[in-house]
Coordinates of C-alpha atoms in Angstrom, one line a residue:
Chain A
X25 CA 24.8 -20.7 -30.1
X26 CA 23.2 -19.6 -27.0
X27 CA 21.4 -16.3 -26.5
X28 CA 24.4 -14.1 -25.9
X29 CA 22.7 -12.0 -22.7
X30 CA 23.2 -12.0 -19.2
X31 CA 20.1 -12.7 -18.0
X32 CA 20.3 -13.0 -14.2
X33 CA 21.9 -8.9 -14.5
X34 CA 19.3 -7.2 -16.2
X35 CA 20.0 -3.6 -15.7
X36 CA 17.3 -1.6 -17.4
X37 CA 13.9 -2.5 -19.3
X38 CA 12.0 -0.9 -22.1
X39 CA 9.1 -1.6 -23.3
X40 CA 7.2 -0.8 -26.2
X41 CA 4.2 -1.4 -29.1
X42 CA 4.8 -1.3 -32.8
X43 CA 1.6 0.4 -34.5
X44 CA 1.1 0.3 -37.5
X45 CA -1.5 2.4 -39.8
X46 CA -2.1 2.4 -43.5
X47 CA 0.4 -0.4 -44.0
X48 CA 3.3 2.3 -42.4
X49 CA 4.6 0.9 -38.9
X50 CA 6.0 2.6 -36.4
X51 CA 7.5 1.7 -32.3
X52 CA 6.7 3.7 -29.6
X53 CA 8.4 3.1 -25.9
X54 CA 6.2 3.0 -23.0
X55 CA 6.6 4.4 -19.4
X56 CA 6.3 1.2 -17.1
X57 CA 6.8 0.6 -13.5
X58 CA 9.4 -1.6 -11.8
X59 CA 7.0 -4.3 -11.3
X60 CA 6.1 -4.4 -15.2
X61 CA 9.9 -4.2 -15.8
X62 CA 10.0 -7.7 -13.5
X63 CA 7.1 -9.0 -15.4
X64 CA 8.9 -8.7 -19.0
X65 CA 12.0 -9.7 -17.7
X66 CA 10.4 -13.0 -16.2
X67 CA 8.9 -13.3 -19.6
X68 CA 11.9 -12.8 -21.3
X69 CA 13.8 -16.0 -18.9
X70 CA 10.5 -18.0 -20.1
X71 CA 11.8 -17.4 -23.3
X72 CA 14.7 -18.7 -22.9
X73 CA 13.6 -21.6 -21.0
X74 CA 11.4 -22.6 -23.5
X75 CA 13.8 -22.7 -26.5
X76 CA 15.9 -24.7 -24.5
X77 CA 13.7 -27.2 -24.0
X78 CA 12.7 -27.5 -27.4
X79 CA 14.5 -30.8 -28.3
X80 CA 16.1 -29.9 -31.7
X81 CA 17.5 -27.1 -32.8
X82 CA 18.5 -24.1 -32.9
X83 CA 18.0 -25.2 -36.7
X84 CA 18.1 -22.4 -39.1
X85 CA 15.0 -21.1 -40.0
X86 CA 13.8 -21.7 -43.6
X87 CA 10.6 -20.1 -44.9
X88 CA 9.6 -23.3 -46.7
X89 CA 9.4 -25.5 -43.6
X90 CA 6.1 -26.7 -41.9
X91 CA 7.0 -25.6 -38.4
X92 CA 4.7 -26.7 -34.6
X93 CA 3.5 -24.2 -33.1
X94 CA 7.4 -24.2 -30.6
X95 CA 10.6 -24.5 -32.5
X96 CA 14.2 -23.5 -31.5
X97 CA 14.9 -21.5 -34.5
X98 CA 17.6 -19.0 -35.7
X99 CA 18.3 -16.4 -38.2
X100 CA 21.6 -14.3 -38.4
X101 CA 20.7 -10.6 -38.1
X102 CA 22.3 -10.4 -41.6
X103 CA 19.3 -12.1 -43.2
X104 CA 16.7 -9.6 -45.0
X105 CA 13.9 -10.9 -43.6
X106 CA 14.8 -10.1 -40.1
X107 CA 15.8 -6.7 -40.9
X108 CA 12.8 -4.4 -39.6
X109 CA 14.0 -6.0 -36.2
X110 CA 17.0 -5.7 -36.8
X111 CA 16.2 -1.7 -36.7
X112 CA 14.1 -1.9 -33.9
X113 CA 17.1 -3.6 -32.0
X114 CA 19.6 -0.8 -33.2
X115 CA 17.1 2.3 -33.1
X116 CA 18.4 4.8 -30.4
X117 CA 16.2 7.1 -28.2
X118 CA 13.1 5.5 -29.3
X119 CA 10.0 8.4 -29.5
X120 CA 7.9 7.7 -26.6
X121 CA 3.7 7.9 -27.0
X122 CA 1.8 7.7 -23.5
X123 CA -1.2 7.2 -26.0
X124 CA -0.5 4.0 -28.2
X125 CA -2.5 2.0 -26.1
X126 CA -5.6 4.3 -27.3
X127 CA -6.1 2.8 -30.4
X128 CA -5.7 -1.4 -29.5
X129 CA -6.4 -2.3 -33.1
X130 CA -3.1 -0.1 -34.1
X131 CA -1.2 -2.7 -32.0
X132 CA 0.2 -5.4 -34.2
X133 CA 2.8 -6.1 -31.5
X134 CA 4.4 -5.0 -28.3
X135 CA 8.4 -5.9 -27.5
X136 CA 10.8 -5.2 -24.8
X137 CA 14.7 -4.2 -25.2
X138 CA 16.7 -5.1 -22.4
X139 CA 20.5 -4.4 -21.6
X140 CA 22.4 -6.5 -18.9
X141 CA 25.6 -5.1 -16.8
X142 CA 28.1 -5.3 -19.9
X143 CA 25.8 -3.4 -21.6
X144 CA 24.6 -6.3 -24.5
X145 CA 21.3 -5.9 -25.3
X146 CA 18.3 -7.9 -26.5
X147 CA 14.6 -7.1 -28.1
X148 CA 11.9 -9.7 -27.4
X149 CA 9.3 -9.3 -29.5
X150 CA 5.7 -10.9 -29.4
X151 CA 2.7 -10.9 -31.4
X152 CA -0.3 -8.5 -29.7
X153 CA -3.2 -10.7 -30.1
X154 CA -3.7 -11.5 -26.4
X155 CA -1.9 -7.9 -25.1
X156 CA -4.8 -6.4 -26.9
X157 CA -7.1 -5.0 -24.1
X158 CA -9.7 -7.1 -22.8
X159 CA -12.1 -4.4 -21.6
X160 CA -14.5 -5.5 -23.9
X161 CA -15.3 -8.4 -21.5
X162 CA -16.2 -7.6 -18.2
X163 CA -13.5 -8.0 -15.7
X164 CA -14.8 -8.2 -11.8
X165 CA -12.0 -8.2 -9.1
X166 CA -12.0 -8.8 -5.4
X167 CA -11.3 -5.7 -3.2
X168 CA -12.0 -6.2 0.4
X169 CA -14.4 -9.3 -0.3
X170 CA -16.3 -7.7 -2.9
X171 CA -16.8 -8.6 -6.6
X172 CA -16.4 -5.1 -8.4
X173 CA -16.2 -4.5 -12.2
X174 CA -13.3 -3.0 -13.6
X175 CA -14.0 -0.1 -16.2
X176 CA -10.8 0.8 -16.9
X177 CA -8.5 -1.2 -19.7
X178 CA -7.0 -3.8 -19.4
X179 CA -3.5 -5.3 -21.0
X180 CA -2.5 -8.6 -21.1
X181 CA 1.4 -9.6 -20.8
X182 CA 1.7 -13.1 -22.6
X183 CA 4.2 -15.9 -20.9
X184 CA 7.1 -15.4 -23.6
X185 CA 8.1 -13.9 -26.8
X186 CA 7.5 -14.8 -29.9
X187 CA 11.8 -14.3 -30.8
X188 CA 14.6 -12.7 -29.5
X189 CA 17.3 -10.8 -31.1
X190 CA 20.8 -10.5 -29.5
X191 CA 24.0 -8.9 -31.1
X192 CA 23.9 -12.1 -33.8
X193 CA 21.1 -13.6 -34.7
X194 CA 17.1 -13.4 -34.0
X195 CA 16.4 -16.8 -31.9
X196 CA 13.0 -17.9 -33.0
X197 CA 10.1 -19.2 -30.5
X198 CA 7.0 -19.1 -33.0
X199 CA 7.6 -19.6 -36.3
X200 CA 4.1 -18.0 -36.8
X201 CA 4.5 -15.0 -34.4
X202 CA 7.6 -14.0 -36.7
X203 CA 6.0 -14.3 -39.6
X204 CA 3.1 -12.4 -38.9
X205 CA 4.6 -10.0 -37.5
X206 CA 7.3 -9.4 -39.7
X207 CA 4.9 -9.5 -42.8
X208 CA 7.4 -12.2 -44.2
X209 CA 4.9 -13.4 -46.7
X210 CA 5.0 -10.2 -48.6
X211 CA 8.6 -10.2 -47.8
X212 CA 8.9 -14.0 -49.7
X213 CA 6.5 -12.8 -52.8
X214 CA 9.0 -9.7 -53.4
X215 CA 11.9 -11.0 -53.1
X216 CA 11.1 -13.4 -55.8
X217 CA 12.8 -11.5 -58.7
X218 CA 15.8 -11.3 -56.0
X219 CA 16.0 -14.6 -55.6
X220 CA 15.6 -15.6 -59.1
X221 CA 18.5 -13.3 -60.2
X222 CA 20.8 -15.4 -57.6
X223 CA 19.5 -19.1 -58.4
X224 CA 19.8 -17.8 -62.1
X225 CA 23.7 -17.2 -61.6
X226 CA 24.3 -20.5 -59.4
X227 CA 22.2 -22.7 -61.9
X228 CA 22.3 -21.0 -65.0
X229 CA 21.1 -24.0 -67.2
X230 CA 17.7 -23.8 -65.7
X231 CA 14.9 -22.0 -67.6
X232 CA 13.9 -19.7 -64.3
X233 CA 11.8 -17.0 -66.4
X234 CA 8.7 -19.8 -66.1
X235 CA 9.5 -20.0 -62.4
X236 CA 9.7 -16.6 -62.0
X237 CA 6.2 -16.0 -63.7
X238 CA 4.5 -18.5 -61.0
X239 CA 6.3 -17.7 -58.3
X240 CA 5.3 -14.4 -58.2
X241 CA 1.3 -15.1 -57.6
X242 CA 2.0 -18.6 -55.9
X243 CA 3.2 -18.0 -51.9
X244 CA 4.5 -21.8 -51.5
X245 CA 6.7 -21.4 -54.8
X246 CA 8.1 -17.9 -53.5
X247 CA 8.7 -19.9 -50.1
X248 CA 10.6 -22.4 -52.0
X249 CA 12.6 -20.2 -53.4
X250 CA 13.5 -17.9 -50.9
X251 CA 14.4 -21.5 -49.1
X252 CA 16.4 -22.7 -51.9
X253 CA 18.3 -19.4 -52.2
X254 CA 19.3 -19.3 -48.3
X255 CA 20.2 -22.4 -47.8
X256 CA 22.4 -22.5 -51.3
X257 CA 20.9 -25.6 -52.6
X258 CA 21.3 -24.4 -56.4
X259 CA 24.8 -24.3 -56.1
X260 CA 26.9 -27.2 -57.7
X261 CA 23.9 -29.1 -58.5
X262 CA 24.6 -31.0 -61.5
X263 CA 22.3 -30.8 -64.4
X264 CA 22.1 -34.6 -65.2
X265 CA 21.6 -35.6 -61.5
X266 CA 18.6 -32.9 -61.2
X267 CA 16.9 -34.1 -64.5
X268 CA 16.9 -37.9 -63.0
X269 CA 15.8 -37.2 -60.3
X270 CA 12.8 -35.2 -61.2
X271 CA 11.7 -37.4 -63.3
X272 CA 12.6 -40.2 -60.6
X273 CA 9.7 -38.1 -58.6
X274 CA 7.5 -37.3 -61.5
X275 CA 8.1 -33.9 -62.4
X276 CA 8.2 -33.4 -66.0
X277 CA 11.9 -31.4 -66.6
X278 CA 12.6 -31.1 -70.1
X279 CA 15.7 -30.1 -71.3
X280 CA 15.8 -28.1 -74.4
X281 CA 18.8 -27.0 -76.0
X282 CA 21.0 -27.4 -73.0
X283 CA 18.6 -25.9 -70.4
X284 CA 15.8 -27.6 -68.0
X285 CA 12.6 -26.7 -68.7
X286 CA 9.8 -26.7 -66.1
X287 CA 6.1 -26.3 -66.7
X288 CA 3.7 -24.3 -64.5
X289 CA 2.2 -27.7 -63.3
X290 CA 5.2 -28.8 -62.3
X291 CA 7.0 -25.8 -60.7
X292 CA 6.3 -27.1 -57.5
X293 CA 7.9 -30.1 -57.5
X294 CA 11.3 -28.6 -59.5
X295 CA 11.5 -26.5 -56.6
X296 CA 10.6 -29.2 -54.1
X297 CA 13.6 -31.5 -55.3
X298 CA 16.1 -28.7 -55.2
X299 CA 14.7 -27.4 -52.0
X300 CA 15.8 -31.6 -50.8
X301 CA 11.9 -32.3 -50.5
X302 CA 11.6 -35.1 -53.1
X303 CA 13.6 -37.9 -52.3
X304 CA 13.6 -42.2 -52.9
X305 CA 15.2 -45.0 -51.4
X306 CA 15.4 -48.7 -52.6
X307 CA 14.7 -50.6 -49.6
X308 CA 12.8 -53.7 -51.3
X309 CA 15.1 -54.1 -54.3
X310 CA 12.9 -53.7 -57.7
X311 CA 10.1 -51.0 -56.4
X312 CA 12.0 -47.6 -55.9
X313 CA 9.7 -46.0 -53.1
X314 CA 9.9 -41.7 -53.6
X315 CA 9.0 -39.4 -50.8
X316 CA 7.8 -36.1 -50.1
X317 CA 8.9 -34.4 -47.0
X318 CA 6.6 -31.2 -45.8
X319 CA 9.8 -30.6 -43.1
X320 CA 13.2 -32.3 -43.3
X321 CA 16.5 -32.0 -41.1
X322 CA 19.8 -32.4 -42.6
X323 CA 21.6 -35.5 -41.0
X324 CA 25.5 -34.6 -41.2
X325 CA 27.3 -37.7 -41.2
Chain B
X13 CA 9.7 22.5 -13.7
X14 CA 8.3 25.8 -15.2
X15 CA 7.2 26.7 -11.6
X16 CA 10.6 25.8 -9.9
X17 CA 12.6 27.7 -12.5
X18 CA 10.9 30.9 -11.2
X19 CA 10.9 30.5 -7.4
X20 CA 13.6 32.7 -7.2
X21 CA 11.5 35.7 -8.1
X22 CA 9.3 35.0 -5.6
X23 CA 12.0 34.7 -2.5
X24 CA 13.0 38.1 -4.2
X25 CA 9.7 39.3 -4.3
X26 CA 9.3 38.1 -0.3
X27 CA 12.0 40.0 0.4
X28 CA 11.1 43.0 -1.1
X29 CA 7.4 43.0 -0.2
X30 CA 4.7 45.1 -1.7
X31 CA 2.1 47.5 -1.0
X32 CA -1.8 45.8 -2.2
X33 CA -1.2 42.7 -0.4
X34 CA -1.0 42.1 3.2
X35 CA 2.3 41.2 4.3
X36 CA 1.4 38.1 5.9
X37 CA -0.7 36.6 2.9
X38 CA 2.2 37.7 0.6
X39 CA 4.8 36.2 2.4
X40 CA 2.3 33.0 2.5
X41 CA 1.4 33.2 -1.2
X42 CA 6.0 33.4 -1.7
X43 CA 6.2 30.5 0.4
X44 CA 4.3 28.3 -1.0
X45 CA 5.5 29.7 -4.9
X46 CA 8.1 28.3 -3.6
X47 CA 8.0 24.8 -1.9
X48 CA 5.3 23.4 -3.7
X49 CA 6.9 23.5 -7.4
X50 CA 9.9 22.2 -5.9
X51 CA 8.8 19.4 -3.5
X52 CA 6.5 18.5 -6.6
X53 CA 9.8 18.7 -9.2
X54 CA 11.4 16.6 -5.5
X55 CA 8.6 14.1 -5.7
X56 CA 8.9 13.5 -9.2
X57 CA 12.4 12.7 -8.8
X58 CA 11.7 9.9 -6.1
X59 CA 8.5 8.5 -7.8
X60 CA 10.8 7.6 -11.0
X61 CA 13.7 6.1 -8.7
X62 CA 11.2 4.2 -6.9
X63 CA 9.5 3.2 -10.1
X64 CA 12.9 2.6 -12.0
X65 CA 12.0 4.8 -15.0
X66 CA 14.7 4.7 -16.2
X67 CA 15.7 5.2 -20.3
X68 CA 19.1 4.2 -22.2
X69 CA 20.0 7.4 -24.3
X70 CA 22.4 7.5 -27.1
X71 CA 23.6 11.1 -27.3
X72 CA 24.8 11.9 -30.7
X73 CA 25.9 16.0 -29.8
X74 CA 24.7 18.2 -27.2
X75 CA 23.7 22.0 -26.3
X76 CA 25.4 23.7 -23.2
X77 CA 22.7 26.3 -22.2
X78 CA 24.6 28.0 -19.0
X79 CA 24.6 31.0 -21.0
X80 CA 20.8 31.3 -20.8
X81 CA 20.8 31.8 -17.0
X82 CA 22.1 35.1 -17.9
X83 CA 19.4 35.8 -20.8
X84 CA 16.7 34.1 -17.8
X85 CA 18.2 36.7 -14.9
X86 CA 17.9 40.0 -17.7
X87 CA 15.2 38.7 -18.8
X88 CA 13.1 37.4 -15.8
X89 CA 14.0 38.0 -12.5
X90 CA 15.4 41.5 -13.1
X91 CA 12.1 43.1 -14.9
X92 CA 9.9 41.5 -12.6
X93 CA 11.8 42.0 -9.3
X94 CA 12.0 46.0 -9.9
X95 CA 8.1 46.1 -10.8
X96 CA 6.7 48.4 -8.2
X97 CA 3.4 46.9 -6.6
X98 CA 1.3 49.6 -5.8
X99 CA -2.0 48.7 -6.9
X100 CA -4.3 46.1 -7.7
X101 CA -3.8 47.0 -11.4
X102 CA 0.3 46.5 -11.2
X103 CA -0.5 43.2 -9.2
X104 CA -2.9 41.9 -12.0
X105 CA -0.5 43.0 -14.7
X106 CA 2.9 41.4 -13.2
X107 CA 0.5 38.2 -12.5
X108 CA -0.8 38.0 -16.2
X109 CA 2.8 39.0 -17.8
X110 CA 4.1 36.0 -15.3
X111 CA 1.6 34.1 -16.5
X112 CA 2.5 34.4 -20.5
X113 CA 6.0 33.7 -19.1
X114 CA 5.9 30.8 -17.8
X115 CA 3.7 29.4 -20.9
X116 CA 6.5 30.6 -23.2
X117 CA 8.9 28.5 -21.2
X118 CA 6.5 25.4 -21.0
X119 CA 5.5 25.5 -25.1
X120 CA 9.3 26.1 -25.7
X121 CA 10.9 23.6 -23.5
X122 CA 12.5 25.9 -21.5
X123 CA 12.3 24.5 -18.5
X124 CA 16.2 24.1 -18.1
X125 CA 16.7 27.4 -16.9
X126 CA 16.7 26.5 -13.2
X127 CA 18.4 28.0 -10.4
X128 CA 17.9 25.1 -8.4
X129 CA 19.5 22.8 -10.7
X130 CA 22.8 25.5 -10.8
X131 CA 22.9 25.6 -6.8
X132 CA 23.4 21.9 -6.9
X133 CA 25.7 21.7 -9.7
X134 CA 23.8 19.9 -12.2
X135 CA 24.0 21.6 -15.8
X136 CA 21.6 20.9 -18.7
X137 CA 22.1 19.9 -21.7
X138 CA 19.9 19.5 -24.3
X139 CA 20.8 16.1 -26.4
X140 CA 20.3 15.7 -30.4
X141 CA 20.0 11.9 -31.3
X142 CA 22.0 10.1 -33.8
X143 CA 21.4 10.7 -37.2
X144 CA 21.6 7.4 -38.6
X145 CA 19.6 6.2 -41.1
X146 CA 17.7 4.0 -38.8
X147 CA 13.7 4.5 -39.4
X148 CA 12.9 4.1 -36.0
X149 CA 15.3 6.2 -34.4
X150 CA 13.9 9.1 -32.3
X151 CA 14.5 12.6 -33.8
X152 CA 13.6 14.7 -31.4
X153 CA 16.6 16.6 -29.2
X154 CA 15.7 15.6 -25.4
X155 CA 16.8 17.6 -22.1
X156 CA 19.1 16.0 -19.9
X157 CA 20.0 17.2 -16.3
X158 CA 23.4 16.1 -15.7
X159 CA 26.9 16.5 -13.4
X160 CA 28.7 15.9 -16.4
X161 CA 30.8 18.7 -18.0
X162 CA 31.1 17.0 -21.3
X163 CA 29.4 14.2 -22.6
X164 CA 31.4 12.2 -25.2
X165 CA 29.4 11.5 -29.1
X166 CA 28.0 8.5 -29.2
X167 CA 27.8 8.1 -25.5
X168 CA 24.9 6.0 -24.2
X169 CA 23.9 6.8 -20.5
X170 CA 21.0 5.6 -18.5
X171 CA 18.8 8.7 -16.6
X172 CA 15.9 8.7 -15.0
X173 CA 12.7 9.8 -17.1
X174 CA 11.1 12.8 -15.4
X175 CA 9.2 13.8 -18.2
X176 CA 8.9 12.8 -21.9
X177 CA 11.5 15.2 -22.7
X178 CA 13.5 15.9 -19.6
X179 CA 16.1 13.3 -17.9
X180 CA 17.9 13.4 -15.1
X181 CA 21.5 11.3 -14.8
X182 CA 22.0 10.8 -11.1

């Protein structure tokens, strides 16, 4: 599904930074001039471009992936991680602060909300590490042949966005921008309870309390999880086929009394082979070969 | 905006003259109590259509304030207009009463009350924002200048940003 904008009718351009202090956020709109409203909509056509061009995808977006550093990613605005931006995108009459740019180390990101002539609108959003002002360095600039230090601050725009959100979903650049800036790893490690509670009713003859224990301190079980949980992997699994194949991949599951039983060493690897990470083939008949995949598409036949 | 909201007094005041000052430099002094406020109030109004300042509002109810013009005339232009003039202590008096005047309207967002805006038919409104449940919303009521006789809840319109707080829908 393609970003659901008109992009060559822009018809007006906001722009903004998201501060945040004592762990308490808050976005403030800017007052810009036309020729930085031209800048962030080139920027936001970059954006565009560049997703495009990403050969796969849009894939959905799954917290337990290894992404590069330029994916075509998605997430429906429904989804609870995107849901911050989600508010940002709906917020009306955003408060406006001539000062945010005061305090740089405030910034954790800037974004830009733009509405086209049948009034959709989008929010790009990027991470502020190169926006951050550059004053520290000094700046020289040529005015009628001269070299002359600039004192005043400087902002740097970036080329893109890190993700865009449109009426649907929240089409994902950088993987690592939206993470960062949506604090999803905090996100991940609360929503383990959540998540257990769901996995608990779609697989119910799993032991999850040990899981639940070690996912709460351990980031890449919590990712797991939350993976798992999205994508609905739990559901239908058969109890027999997930024993066999754990132990097909050498993670001890036990079953006691009726229900499969997972160790803290091995919590890992349960939640790998439900997360379809662990995986063999019989190629050379006799020597089973079993895999471990760190990112994995679906192939629908 | 203050400033332009109160130029009327001082065409009154031209008109009526007054006894310290010297008619000439009075009528200079009017003039330019005048034009400047306004042609700075004009100027502001071009530099944000050159500049496309331009804001998307959502307007979730809104104040009709005509009624103040009459509270502003009773209040403003009728006291001060029928101050006698007759010595440097009556001119230093109106001045400093003007003076605490015009900061009342500034502090309280007053600027609305403006002739000018009446002449050419524009009304203002001051607009309260939704009150969803959105954290980021904005809370705070803005001023729109406007042709509109009614603006419809939940209307979103895009004005021109003349100040933080005061928009103009042309």
């Amino acid at each position: 599904m393609s970003i659901d904008f008109d992009f060559d009718s822009i018809t007006s351009t906001e722009f903004g930074v998201g501060l945040e202090e004592n762990r308490q956020r808050a976005f403030f709109v800017m007052n810009t001039d036309a020729e930085t409203k031209k800048e962030l909509g080139r920027m936001l056509v970059d954006t565009k471009v560049s997703l495009e061009n990403v050969s796969a995808g849009p894939a959905l977006y799954s917290p337990a992936e290894k992404y590069s550093d330029r994916e075509n990613l998605y997430l429906p605005v429904a989804d609870e991680m995107v849901a911050q931006f989600v508010d940002l995108h709906t917020a009306s009459n955003l408060p406006t602060n001539d000062e945010a740019l005061e305090d740089k180390d405030k910034i954790f990101c800037y974004f830009a909300r733009f509405t086209d002539g049948s009034n959709r609108q989008v929010t790009a959003i990027r991470r502020a590490s190169q926006f951050k002002s550059i004053g520290r360095r000094r700046v020289v600039w040529v005015i009628d042949d001269t070299l002359t230090v600039v004192d005043s601050p400087l902002f740097k725009l970036d080329h893109d966005f890190d993700f865009i959100l449109d009426a649907n979903r929240v089409h994902i650049l950088r993987p690592r921008g939206l993470e960062f800036i949506g604090r999803l790893q905090e996100q991940i490690l609360a929503a383990v309870s959540r998540n257990i509670s769901v996995l608990a009713a779609e697989a119910s003859y799993v032991d999850w309390q040990s899981i639940a224990d070690y996912a709460s301190s351990h980031t890449r079980a919590a990712r797991y999880l939350a993976s798992v949980r999205s994508a609905g992997w739990a559901r239908n699994v058969d109890r027999r086929a997930l024993v066999r194949l754990c132990r097909d991949n050498g993670v001890d599951a036990r079953v006691v009394s009726g229900r499969v039983s997972i160790d803290d060493s091995d919590v890992i690897g349960f939640l790998e082979v439900l997360d379809r990470r662990r995986y063999g083939i019989a190629l050379v008949a006799g020597t089973p070969e079993n895999f471990r995949a760190t990112s994995r598409r679906q192939v629908n036949r | 905006m203050v400033l332009s909201s109160i130029s009327p007094l001082f065409i009154l005041w031209a008109i009526k003259g007054n006894a310290v000052i010297p008619e000439c430099l009075f009528l200079i002094f009017c003039a330019l109590m005048v034009a400047v406020p306004n042609a700075v109030l004009a100027a502001r109004v071009w530099i944000a259509i050159r500049r496309d300042d331009r804001r998307n509002l959502t307007v979730s109810g809104y104040d009709d304030h005509r009624a103040h013009v009459i509270a502003y005339l009773f209040s403003l232009l009728l006291p001060f207009y029928r101050q006698e003039l007759e010595s440097w202590r009556d001119l230093t008096s109106m001045i400093v009463a003007l003076a605490f005047i015009v900061f009342l309207f500034w502090h309280l967002h007053l600027h609305y009350i403006n002739l000018i805006f009446a002449i050419f038919n524009f009304r203002v409104f001051t607009i309260h924002p939704p009150g969803d449940e959105n954290p980021y919303t904005g809370r705070e009521s803005l001023v729109l200048i406007t042709r509109r006789s009614h603006i419809p809840e939940g209307e979103q319109l895009t004005a021109l940003r003349l100040t933080n707080t005061l928009y103009l829908e042309n």
